[in-house]
Amino acid sequence: MSRSFFFILLTFVFIAIDWYVWQALRVVIRSSSPGVQRSVAWLYWGFTAITLSAYILIQLLPPDIFGRTTRNFVFSGIAIPYFAKLFAVLFLLVDDIRRLAQWAVSLFVPPAADPSADPSVSRIPRSEFMSQAALVAGGSLFGTFVFGIVSGAHDYRIRRVKVPLKNLPAAFHGMRIAQLSDIHSGSFFNKTAVKGGVEMLLNEKPDMVFFTGDLVNDRAEEVKDYIEVFGKVKAPLGVYSVLGNHDYGDYANWSSQAAKRENLQDLMKAHAAMDWRLMLDENLPIRVDGEEIGLIGIQNWGAGGFAKYGNLAKAYQGADKYPVKLLLSHDPSHWTAQVRPQFKDIDVAFAGHTHGMQFGVEVGGIKWSPVQYRYEQWAGLYQQEDQFLYVNRGFGYIGYPGRVGILPEITIIELVKA
């Protein structure tokens, strides 16, 4: 299917959705005054025209004419209204199917008069009720996604987790590790709020900090304005980082492979400028009071079509001497696909990548997100036998510039002797 054909097809789909929702809105306002009906029509179709024009314009303009943040907001301004309208359409389809069935039955069975019906009692026809329900559902979803941008994008939460390890040296009992992941600095639109999140981490006074990848969306230049902000992330035992799938520039258009390689080198320099020890398929000791544990860090390795730059066998070489081994690996699918089957003495893996899809529910004991149908481990602590995996929900966001239900996370992990 050509890009032009898909563009035309999607445009007609959007118009059909707009028209379908308008029929429901007409039913709801039909008893209003002519002035109210005209005002509602102007508001609805005016907003629709702006949204549809933005979609058409962004298809016709060069892709790099806007910055990443602007593009995210433009795409969200298009996607959120149509996603909300599509949700409303689902309600309307239920009612239309019911009415179609009712009409089909009436062709063969004439409706009987109801002698108990009281004509003095006012009732909302079922079609009007479903129209109202559809508009409320769509409007609620629209409001939820807008609130997710205004509030959820930077509503940082500190999650505290204890991980018991059998072979943990006594000197490391009670060690506190702060984990950040998926900063995606190119998506930020509120620097003050980001600074507040960094202050929250620093107030925890962790012994060590891990960053598990995706510092940028595509290009190293995105982090330029945030080097000073994240450069303040310090810890007595150091800050250690790895690369995520977005850090390699695989999703951007480059003039040449040399330009892409230069971009990756610039990103590595950004880690160094922040005094983050970037680990590239290697291991090193963490020493406290004459005792040590091992830290392993690999480049991105992801199942299901994601890039496999990392080499865990290379990174592991010489690490068997450590009584406890901690692994930084961006993609949680790596744990099931390679870590557990081949490296059963890696005690704890730290990952990110999923963002919890930036959408879901976490209330009480309920934890749900559509991303769980793609990733078995997608948020929080997981254990298989004596091995643990922690998946951070991410500090930033990409695409949709907000979060609904699955809020940005700063993890404080405490290692304890089992």
Tab-separated table of C-alpha atoms in Angstrom:
chain	number	residue	atom	x	y	z
A	1	MET	CA	0.000	0.000	0.000
A	2	SER	CA	1.541	3.327	-1.070
A	3	ARG	CA	1.939	6.162	1.408
A	4	SER	CA	-0.331	8.432	-0.665
A	5	PHE	CA	-3.114	5.850	-0.819
A	6	PHE	CA	-2.892	5.256	2.940
A	7	PHE	CA	-3.007	9.016	3.554
A	8	ILE	CA	-6.155	9.420	1.428
A	9	LEU	CA	-7.784	6.356	2.986
A	10	LEU	CA	-7.094	7.511	6.536
A	11	THR	CA	-8.405	10.988	5.719
A	12	PHE	CA	-11.737	9.510	4.599
A	13	VAL	CA	-11.813	7.297	7.724
A	14	PHE	CA	-11.343	10.375	9.904
A	15	ILE	CA	-14.143	12.208	8.088
A	16	ALA	CA	-16.435	9.179	8.501
A	17	ILE	CA	-15.705	9.097	12.231
A	18	ASP	CA	-16.385	12.847	12.480
A	19	TRP	CA	-19.712	12.464	10.684
A	20	TYR	CA	-20.742	9.456	12.774
A	21	VAL	CA	-20.059	11.242	16.076
A	22	TRP	CA	-21.871	14.330	14.785
A	23	GLN	CA	-25.032	12.267	14.275
A	24	ALA	CA	-24.933	11.359	17.971
A	25	LEU	CA	-24.329	14.973	18.954
A	26	ARG	CA	-27.306	16.063	16.835
A	27	VAL	CA	-29.554	13.605	18.662
A	28	VAL	CA	-28.427	14.958	22.040
A	29	ILE	CA	-28.941	18.667	21.175
A	30	ARG	CA	-32.091	18.315	19.038
A	31	SER	CA	-34.325	19.660	21.812
A	32	SER	CA	-32.086	22.698	22.369
A	33	SER	CA	-32.770	26.127	20.903
A	34	PRO	CA	-31.656	26.855	17.331
A	35	GLY	CA	-28.975	29.202	18.683
A	36	VAL	CA	-27.473	26.499	20.881
A	37	GLN	CA	-27.554	24.004	18.033
A	38	ARG	CA	-25.730	26.428	15.733
A	39	SER	CA	-23.102	27.174	18.389
A	40	VAL	CA	-22.466	23.494	19.034
A	41	ALA	CA	-22.222	22.826	15.296
A	42	TRP	CA	-19.686	25.620	14.836
A	43	LEU	CA	-17.601	24.426	17.792
A	44	TYR	CA	-17.646	20.783	16.744
A	45	TRP	CA	-16.895	21.286	13.071
A	46	GLY	CA	-14.466	24.123	13.751
A	47	PHE	CA	-12.391	21.956	16.078
A	48	THR	CA	-12.692	19.055	13.628
A	49	ALA	CA	-11.481	21.255	10.757
A	50	ILE	CA	-8.425	22.322	12.760
A	51	THR	CA	-7.595	18.737	13.703
A	52	LEU	CA	-8.098	17.382	10.191
A	53	SER	CA	-6.142	20.263	8.641
A	54	ALA	CA	-3.247	19.599	11.020
A	55	TYR	CA	-3.223	15.948	9.938
A	56	ILE	CA	-3.223	16.851	6.238
A	57	LEU	CA	-0.588	19.555	6.702
A	58	ILE	CA	1.813	17.362	8.629
A	59	GLN	CA	1.625	14.765	5.850
A	60	LEU	CA	2.470	17.331	3.188
A	61	LEU	CA	5.291	19.183	4.974
A	62	PRO	CA	8.869	17.860	5.215
A	63	PRO	CA	9.196	15.544	8.238
A	64	ASP	CA	12.034	17.527	9.858
A	65	ILE	CA	10.390	20.931	9.694
A	66	PHE	CA	9.305	20.676	13.340
A	67	GLY	CA	11.350	19.763	16.383
A	68	ARG	CA	10.625	16.500	18.235
A	69	THR	CA	8.614	18.188	21.018
A	70	THR	CA	6.476	20.148	18.554
A	71	ARG	CA	5.831	17.025	16.469
A	72	ASN	CA	4.812	15.091	19.587
A	73	PHE	CA	2.248	17.726	20.504
A	74	VAL	CA	0.929	18.000	16.940
A	75	PHE	CA	0.540	14.235	16.628
A	76	SER	CA	-1.083	14.071	20.058
A	77	GLY	CA	-3.423	16.900	19.088
A	78	ILE	CA	-4.540	14.773	16.157
A	79	ALA	CA	-4.505	11.328	17.757
A	80	ILE	CA	-6.220	12.126	21.058
A	81	PRO	CA	-9.439	13.615	19.568
A	82	TYR	CA	-9.776	10.813	17.022
A	83	PHE	CA	-9.017	8.128	19.562
A	84	ALA	CA	-11.720	9.607	21.800
A	85	LYS	CA	-14.164	9.797	18.873
A	86	LEU	CA	-13.385	6.218	17.889
A	87	PHE	CA	-14.175	5.169	21.457
A	88	ALA	CA	-17.520	6.951	21.149
A	89	VAL	CA	-18.164	5.226	17.834
A	90	LEU	CA	-17.928	1.832	19.541
A	91	PHE	CA	-20.914	2.780	21.717
A	92	LEU	CA	-22.840	4.042	18.713
A	93	LEU	CA	-22.180	0.856	16.770
A	94	VAL	CA	-23.760	-1.183	19.562
A	95	ASP	CA	-26.914	0.892	19.315
A	96	ASP	CA	-26.944	0.792	15.518
A	97	ILE	CA	-26.602	-2.990	15.521
A	98	ARG	CA	-29.500	-3.177	17.990
A	99	ARG	CA	-31.653	-0.899	15.839
A	100	LEU	CA	-30.754	-2.842	12.699
A	101	ALA	CA	-31.795	-6.078	14.380
A	102	GLN	CA	-34.975	-4.456	15.643
A	103	TRP	CA	-35.793	-3.211	12.138
A	104	ALA	CA	-35.124	-6.662	10.627
A	105	VAL	CA	-37.454	-8.315	13.134
A	106	SER	CA	-40.170	-5.713	12.492
A	107	LEU	CA	-40.293	-6.765	8.829
A	108	PHE	CA	-41.702	-10.108	9.895
A	109	VAL	CA	-43.242	-9.439	13.317
A	110	PRO	CA	-45.274	-6.218	13.692
A	111	PRO	CA	-44.723	-4.593	17.096
A	112	ALA	CA	-47.546	-5.151	19.567
A	113	ALA	CA	-49.136	-2.220	21.363
A	114	ASP	CA	-48.203	-1.916	25.033
A	115	PRO	CA	-51.427	-1.248	27.002
A	116	SER	CA	-49.427	-0.493	30.161
A	117	ALA	CA	-47.464	2.336	28.576
A	118	ASP	CA	-48.213	5.704	30.177
A	119	PRO	CA	-47.945	8.460	27.561
A	120	SER	CA	-47.608	11.072	30.335
A	121	VAL	CA	-44.275	9.590	31.477
A	122	SER	CA	-41.281	11.027	29.632
A	123	ARG	CA	-38.602	8.506	28.682
A	124	ILE	CA	-35.272	8.968	26.936
A	125	PRO	CA	-35.316	6.886	23.741
A	126	ARG	CA	-32.650	4.214	23.730
A	127	SER	CA	-30.866	5.819	20.771
A	128	GLU	CA	-30.629	9.118	22.658
A	129	PHE	CA	-29.363	7.365	25.762
A	130	MET	CA	-26.654	5.567	23.773
A	131	SER	CA	-25.739	8.815	22.030
A	132	GLN	CA	-25.283	10.477	25.402
A	133	ALA	CA	-23.286	7.521	26.687
A	134	ALA	CA	-21.044	7.591	23.615
A	135	LEU	CA	-20.324	11.305	23.978
A	136	VAL	CA	-19.650	10.999	27.696
A	137	ALA	CA	-17.302	8.059	27.104
A	138	GLY	CA	-15.421	9.816	24.320
A	139	GLY	CA	-15.273	13.093	26.221
A	140	SER	CA	-14.006	11.363	29.344
A	141	LEU	CA	-11.244	9.641	27.409
A	142	PHE	CA	-10.277	12.922	25.750
A	143	GLY	CA	-10.132	14.660	29.126
A	144	THR	CA	-8.089	11.831	30.613
A	145	PHE	CA	-5.423	12.062	27.914
A	146	VAL	CA	-5.253	15.860	28.216
A	147	PHE	CA	-4.877	15.533	31.998
A	148	GLY	CA	-2.116	12.988	31.365
A	149	ILE	CA	-0.158	15.700	29.546
A	150	VAL	CA	-0.857	18.511	31.993
A	151	SER	CA	-0.279	16.481	35.157
A	152	GLY	CA	0.884	12.932	34.512
A	153	ALA	CA	3.942	13.678	32.367
A	154	HIS	CA	5.975	14.933	35.333
A	155	ASP	CA	4.155	13.397	38.286
A	156	TYR	CA	7.278	11.586	39.476
A	157	ARG	CA	6.829	8.765	41.948
A	158	ILE	CA	9.491	7.138	44.110
A	159	ARG	CA	9.070	3.374	44.321
A	160	ARG	CA	10.961	1.556	47.060
A	161	VAL	CA	11.853	-2.108	46.637
A	162	LYS	CA	13.882	-4.529	48.757
A	163	VAL	CA	15.731	-7.336	46.992
A	164	PRO	CA	16.961	-10.223	49.189
A	165	LEU	CA	20.142	-11.919	47.972
A	166	LYS	CA	21.627	-15.055	49.525
A	167	ASN	CA	25.271	-14.341	48.692
A	168	LEU	CA	25.260	-10.624	49.420
A	169	PRO	CA	28.447	-9.597	51.279
A	170	ALA	CA	27.803	-8.039	54.689
A	171	ALA	CA	29.242	-4.693	53.598
A	172	PHE	CA	26.493	-4.366	50.973
A	173	HIS	CA	23.550	-5.161	53.252
A	174	GLY	CA	21.249	-2.136	53.106
A	175	MET	CA	22.881	-0.637	50.017
A	176	ARG	CA	20.475	1.735	48.268
A	177	ILE	CA	20.524	1.929	44.470
A	178	ALA	CA	18.572	4.591	42.584
A	179	GLN	CA	17.456	3.591	39.103
A	180	LEU	CA	16.466	5.940	36.295
A	181	SER	CA	15.479	4.800	32.818
A	182	ASP	CA	14.134	6.135	29.540
A	183	ILE	CA	14.772	9.835	30.044
A	184	HIS	CA	14.035	10.661	26.369
A	185	SER	CA	15.306	14.205	26.822
A	186	GLY	CA	14.156	15.225	23.346
A	187	SER	CA	10.523	14.958	24.455
A	188	PHE	CA	10.682	17.232	27.505
A	189	PHE	CA	8.613	20.415	27.533
A	190	ASN	CA	8.909	21.442	31.209
A	191	LYS	CA	12.508	21.812	32.348
A	192	THR	CA	11.513	23.046	35.791
A	193	ALA	CA	9.503	19.888	36.430
A	194	VAL	CA	12.405	17.722	35.233
A	195	LYS	CA	14.718	19.504	37.675
A	196	GLY	CA	12.193	18.720	40.405
A	197	GLY	CA	12.379	15.023	39.557
A	198	VAL	CA	16.177	15.088	39.789
A	199	GLU	CA	15.931	16.805	43.183
A	200	MET	CA	13.603	14.033	44.372
A	201	LEU	CA	16.258	11.466	43.469
A	202	LEU	CA	19.058	13.406	45.157
A	203	ASN	CA	17.033	13.796	48.342
A	204	GLU	CA	17.028	10.000	48.628
A	205	LYS	CA	20.848	10.057	48.953
A	206	PRO	CA	21.429	6.720	47.182
A	207	ASP	CA	24.751	4.896	47.440
A	208	MET	CA	24.815	4.268	43.695
A	209	VAL	CA	22.738	5.246	40.633
A	210	PHE	CA	21.910	3.140	37.571
A	211	PHE	CA	20.582	4.515	34.287
A	212	THR	CA	19.190	1.819	32.011
A	213	GLY	CA	19.098	3.487	28.618
A	214	ASP	CA	17.314	5.801	26.182
A	215	LEU	CA	18.820	9.147	27.096
A	216	VAL	CA	17.442	10.603	23.842
A	217	ASN	CA	14.807	9.820	21.234
A	218	ASP	CA	17.165	9.812	18.255
A	219	ARG	CA	19.836	12.481	18.278
A	220	ALA	CA	22.565	13.336	20.758
A	221	GLU	CA	21.809	17.056	20.457
A	222	GLU	CA	18.519	16.481	22.289
A	223	VAL	CA	20.303	16.106	25.629
A	224	LYS	CA	22.427	19.246	25.229
A	225	ASP	CA	20.103	21.437	27.308
A	226	TYR	CA	19.807	18.780	30.028
A	227	ILE	CA	23.442	17.845	30.623
A	228	GLU	CA	23.620	20.338	33.474
A	229	VAL	CA	20.370	19.004	34.957
A	230	PHE	CA	21.244	15.307	34.912
A	231	GLY	CA	24.898	16.012	35.585
A	232	LYS	CA	23.807	16.777	39.145
A	233	VAL	CA	22.892	13.126	39.637
A	234	LYS	CA	25.739	11.915	41.853
A	235	ALA	CA	26.290	9.078	44.325
A	236	PRO	CA	29.215	7.998	46.544
A	237	LEU	CA	29.784	4.765	44.585
A	238	GLY	CA	29.140	6.356	41.197
A	239	VAL	CA	26.563	6.616	38.430
A	240	TYR	CA	26.539	3.817	35.832
A	241	SER	CA	24.671	3.775	32.540
A	242	VAL	CA	23.968	1.726	29.417
A	243	LEU	CA	22.495	2.458	26.011
A	244	GLY	CA	18.887	1.840	24.967
A	245	ASN	CA	17.421	1.141	21.546
A	246	HIS	CA	16.723	4.834	20.861
A	247	ASP	CA	20.258	5.944	21.656
A	248	TYR	CA	21.734	4.496	18.451
A	249	GLY	CA	19.769	6.780	16.127
A	250	ASP	CA	18.172	3.817	14.362
A	251	TYR	CA	14.819	5.610	14.004
A	252	ALA	CA	16.170	8.793	12.388
A	253	ASN	CA	17.156	9.602	8.821
A	254	TRP	CA	20.874	10.246	8.426
A	255	SER	CA	22.815	11.739	5.537
A	256	SER	CA	25.351	8.935	5.896
A	257	GLN	CA	26.435	6.095	8.142
A	258	ALA	CA	29.337	8.282	9.233
A	259	ALA	CA	26.869	10.895	10.518
A	260	LYS	CA	25.009	8.223	12.443
A	261	ARG	CA	28.242	6.941	14.013
A	262	GLU	CA	29.253	10.477	14.920
A	263	ASN	CA	25.881	10.962	16.618
A	264	LEU	CA	26.491	7.891	18.790
A	265	GLN	CA	29.963	9.156	19.695
A	266	ASP	CA	28.448	12.510	20.692
A	267	LEU	CA	25.929	10.694	22.876
A	268	MET	CA	28.704	8.784	24.606
A	269	LYS	CA	30.458	12.103	25.233
A	270	ALA	CA	27.256	13.372	26.871
A	271	HIS	CA	27.381	10.467	29.338
A	272	ALA	CA	30.994	11.361	30.099
A	273	ALA	CA	30.118	15.055	30.507
A	274	MET	CA	27.574	14.096	33.172
A	275	ASP	CA	30.183	11.856	34.827
A	276	TRP	CA	28.099	8.761	34.120
A	277	ARG	CA	30.183	5.642	33.630
A	278	LEU	CA	28.800	4.241	30.363
A	279	MET	CA	29.195	0.461	30.252
A	280	LEU	CA	29.630	-1.131	26.841
A	281	ASP	CA	29.606	-4.932	27.129
A	282	GLU	CA	31.865	-5.036	30.176
A	283	ASN	CA	31.927	-5.645	33.919
A	284	LEU	CA	33.624	-3.986	36.858
A	285	PRO	CA	33.801	-4.400	40.630
A	286	ILE	CA	31.907	-2.308	43.169
A	287	ARG	CA	33.942	-2.264	46.383
A	288	VAL	CA	32.860	-1.445	49.922
A	289	ASP	CA	34.980	-2.063	53.041
A	290	GLY	CA	37.195	-4.620	51.360
A	291	GLU	CA	34.293	-6.603	49.860
A	292	GLU	CA	33.000	-6.464	46.321
A	293	ILE	CA	30.150	-7.331	44.018
A	294	GLY	CA	30.106	-7.263	40.209
A	295	LEU	CA	28.327	-4.837	37.918
A	296	ILE	CA	27.745	-5.909	34.292
A	297	GLY	CA	26.543	-3.520	31.625
A	298	ILE	CA	25.658	-4.336	28.034
A	299	GLN	CA	24.507	-2.454	24.983
A	300	ASN	CA	20.894	-2.790	23.901
A	301	TRP	CA	19.676	-6.340	23.319
A	302	GLY	CA	15.993	-6.807	22.606
A	303	ALA	CA	13.804	-9.671	21.444
A	304	GLY	CA	10.967	-9.322	18.957
A	305	GLY	CA	12.687	-7.302	16.255
A	306	PHE	CA	14.630	-4.849	18.425
A	307	ALA	CA	18.345	-4.357	17.844
A	308	LYS	CA	20.777	-6.786	19.428
A	309	TYR	CA	23.923	-4.704	19.841
A	310	GLY	CA	24.837	-6.163	23.217
A	311	ASN	CA	27.158	-9.097	23.806
A	312	LEU	CA	26.460	-10.566	27.233
A	313	ALA	CA	29.068	-13.322	26.896
A	314	LYS	CA	31.730	-10.672	26.331
A	315	ALA	CA	30.417	-8.489	29.137
A	316	TYR	CA	30.371	-11.441	31.548
A	317	GLN	CA	33.980	-12.531	31.006
A	318	GLY	CA	35.742	-12.632	34.366
A	319	ALA	CA	32.582	-11.846	36.342
A	320	ASP	CA	32.201	-15.357	37.750
A	321	LYS	CA	34.443	-14.375	40.685
A	322	TYR	CA	31.864	-11.966	42.120
A	323	PRO	CA	29.534	-13.361	44.821
A	324	VAL	CA	26.709	-11.152	43.540
A	325	LYS	CA	26.264	-9.915	39.987
A	326	LEU	CA	24.059	-7.001	38.926
A	327	LEU	CA	23.204	-6.504	35.258
A	328	LEU	CA	22.194	-3.315	33.442
A	329	SER	CA	20.306	-4.226	30.248
A	330	HIS	CA	17.778	-1.850	28.723
A	331	ASP	CA	15.179	-4.276	27.334
A	332	PRO	CA	13.433	-6.625	29.826
A	333	SER	CA	12.883	-9.252	27.119
A	334	HIS	CA	16.623	-9.910	27.371
A	335	TRP	CA	16.110	-11.444	30.831
A	336	THR	CA	13.817	-14.222	29.589
A	337	ALA	CA	15.500	-14.724	26.218
A	338	GLN	CA	19.134	-14.901	27.253
A	339	VAL	CA	19.946	-14.023	30.853
A	340	ARG	CA	17.976	-16.708	32.659
A	341	PRO	CA	18.672	-19.569	30.229
A	342	GLN	CA	22.419	-18.950	29.986
A	343	PHE	CA	23.542	-16.903	33.015
A	344	LYS	CA	21.788	-18.277	36.065
A	345	ASP	CA	24.256	-16.671	38.478
A	346	ILE	CA	23.263	-13.098	37.485
A	347	ASP	CA	21.348	-12.154	40.606
A	348	VAL	CA	19.542	-8.946	39.630
A	349	ALA	CA	18.892	-7.401	36.212
A	350	PHE	CA	17.793	-3.782	35.850
A	351	ALA	CA	15.785	-2.752	32.767
A	352	GLY	CA	13.347	-0.164	31.424
A	353	HIS	CA	12.168	0.253	27.818
A	354	THR	CA	8.436	-0.460	28.183
A	355	HIS	CA	7.385	2.830	29.867
A	356	GLY	CA	4.383	0.785	31.036
A	357	MET	CA	3.123	2.112	27.677
A	358	GLN	CA	2.521	5.401	29.573
A	359	PHE	CA	-1.061	4.196	29.945
A	360	GLY	CA	-2.732	1.778	32.311
A	361	VAL	CA	-4.103	1.209	35.777
A	362	GLU	CA	-2.218	0.774	39.033
A	363	VAL	CA	-4.664	0.882	41.917
A	364	GLY	CA	-4.295	-1.312	44.975
A	365	GLY	CA	-3.501	-4.802	43.763
A	366	ILE	CA	-4.608	-4.067	40.201
A	367	LYS	CA	-1.825	-3.530	37.669
A	368	TRP	CA	-2.752	-3.468	33.998
A	369	SER	CA	-1.469	-1.930	30.794
A	370	PRO	CA	-1.848	-2.925	27.135
A	371	VAL	CA	1.938	-3.369	27.052
A	372	GLN	CA	1.606	-6.537	29.122
A	373	TYR	CA	0.346	-8.322	26.005
A	374	ARG	CA	3.712	-7.584	24.393
A	375	TYR	CA	6.066	-7.965	27.367
A	376	GLU	CA	5.819	-10.600	30.072
A	377	GLN	CA	7.826	-8.381	32.426
A	378	TRP	CA	6.856	-4.748	31.981
A	379	ALA	CA	6.832	-2.874	35.315
A	380	GLY	CA	8.112	-3.594	38.805
A	381	LEU	CA	9.961	-6.496	40.420
A	382	TYR	CA	9.927	-10.030	39.022
A	383	GLN	CA	11.507	-13.184	40.438
A	384	GLN	CA	12.277	-16.581	38.971
A	385	GLU	CA	13.974	-18.934	41.426
A	386	ASP	CA	16.901	-16.911	42.856
A	387	GLN	CA	17.070	-14.384	40.005
A	388	PHE	CA	15.409	-10.982	40.026
A	389	LEU	CA	14.479	-8.450	37.369
A	390	TYR	CA	13.350	-4.899	38.028
A	391	VAL	CA	11.646	-3.023	35.171
A	392	ASN	CA	11.557	0.735	35.682
A	393	ARG	CA	8.496	2.535	34.287
A	394	GLY	CA	10.649	5.308	32.861
A	395	PHE	CA	11.422	8.893	33.816
A	396	GLY	CA	10.396	10.499	30.520
A	397	TYR	CA	8.005	9.852	27.668
A	398	ILE	CA	7.974	9.538	23.900
A	399	GLY	CA	5.239	9.982	21.320
A	400	TYR	CA	2.326	10.877	23.576
A	401	PRO	CA	3.775	13.657	25.802
A	402	GLY	CA	2.044	12.473	28.946
A	403	ARG	CA	1.160	9.565	31.180
A	404	VAL	CA	-2.148	8.108	32.292
A	405	GLY	CA	-2.124	5.747	35.263
A	406	ILE	CA	1.469	4.564	34.728
A	407	LEU	CA	3.424	7.477	36.196
A	408	PRO	CA	7.115	8.380	35.754
A	409	GLU	CA	9.340	6.551	38.181
A	410	ILE	CA	12.433	6.924	40.323
A	411	THR	CA	13.270	3.557	41.853
A	412	ILE	CA	15.091	3.091	45.138
A	413	ILE	CA	16.232	-0.524	45.413
A	414	GLU	CA	17.682	-1.748	48.684
A	415	LEU	CA	19.875	-4.845	48.625
A	416	VAL	CA	19.474	-6.978	51.747
A	417	LYS	CA	20.974	-10.253	52.938
A	418	ALA	CA	18.456	-13.050	52.457
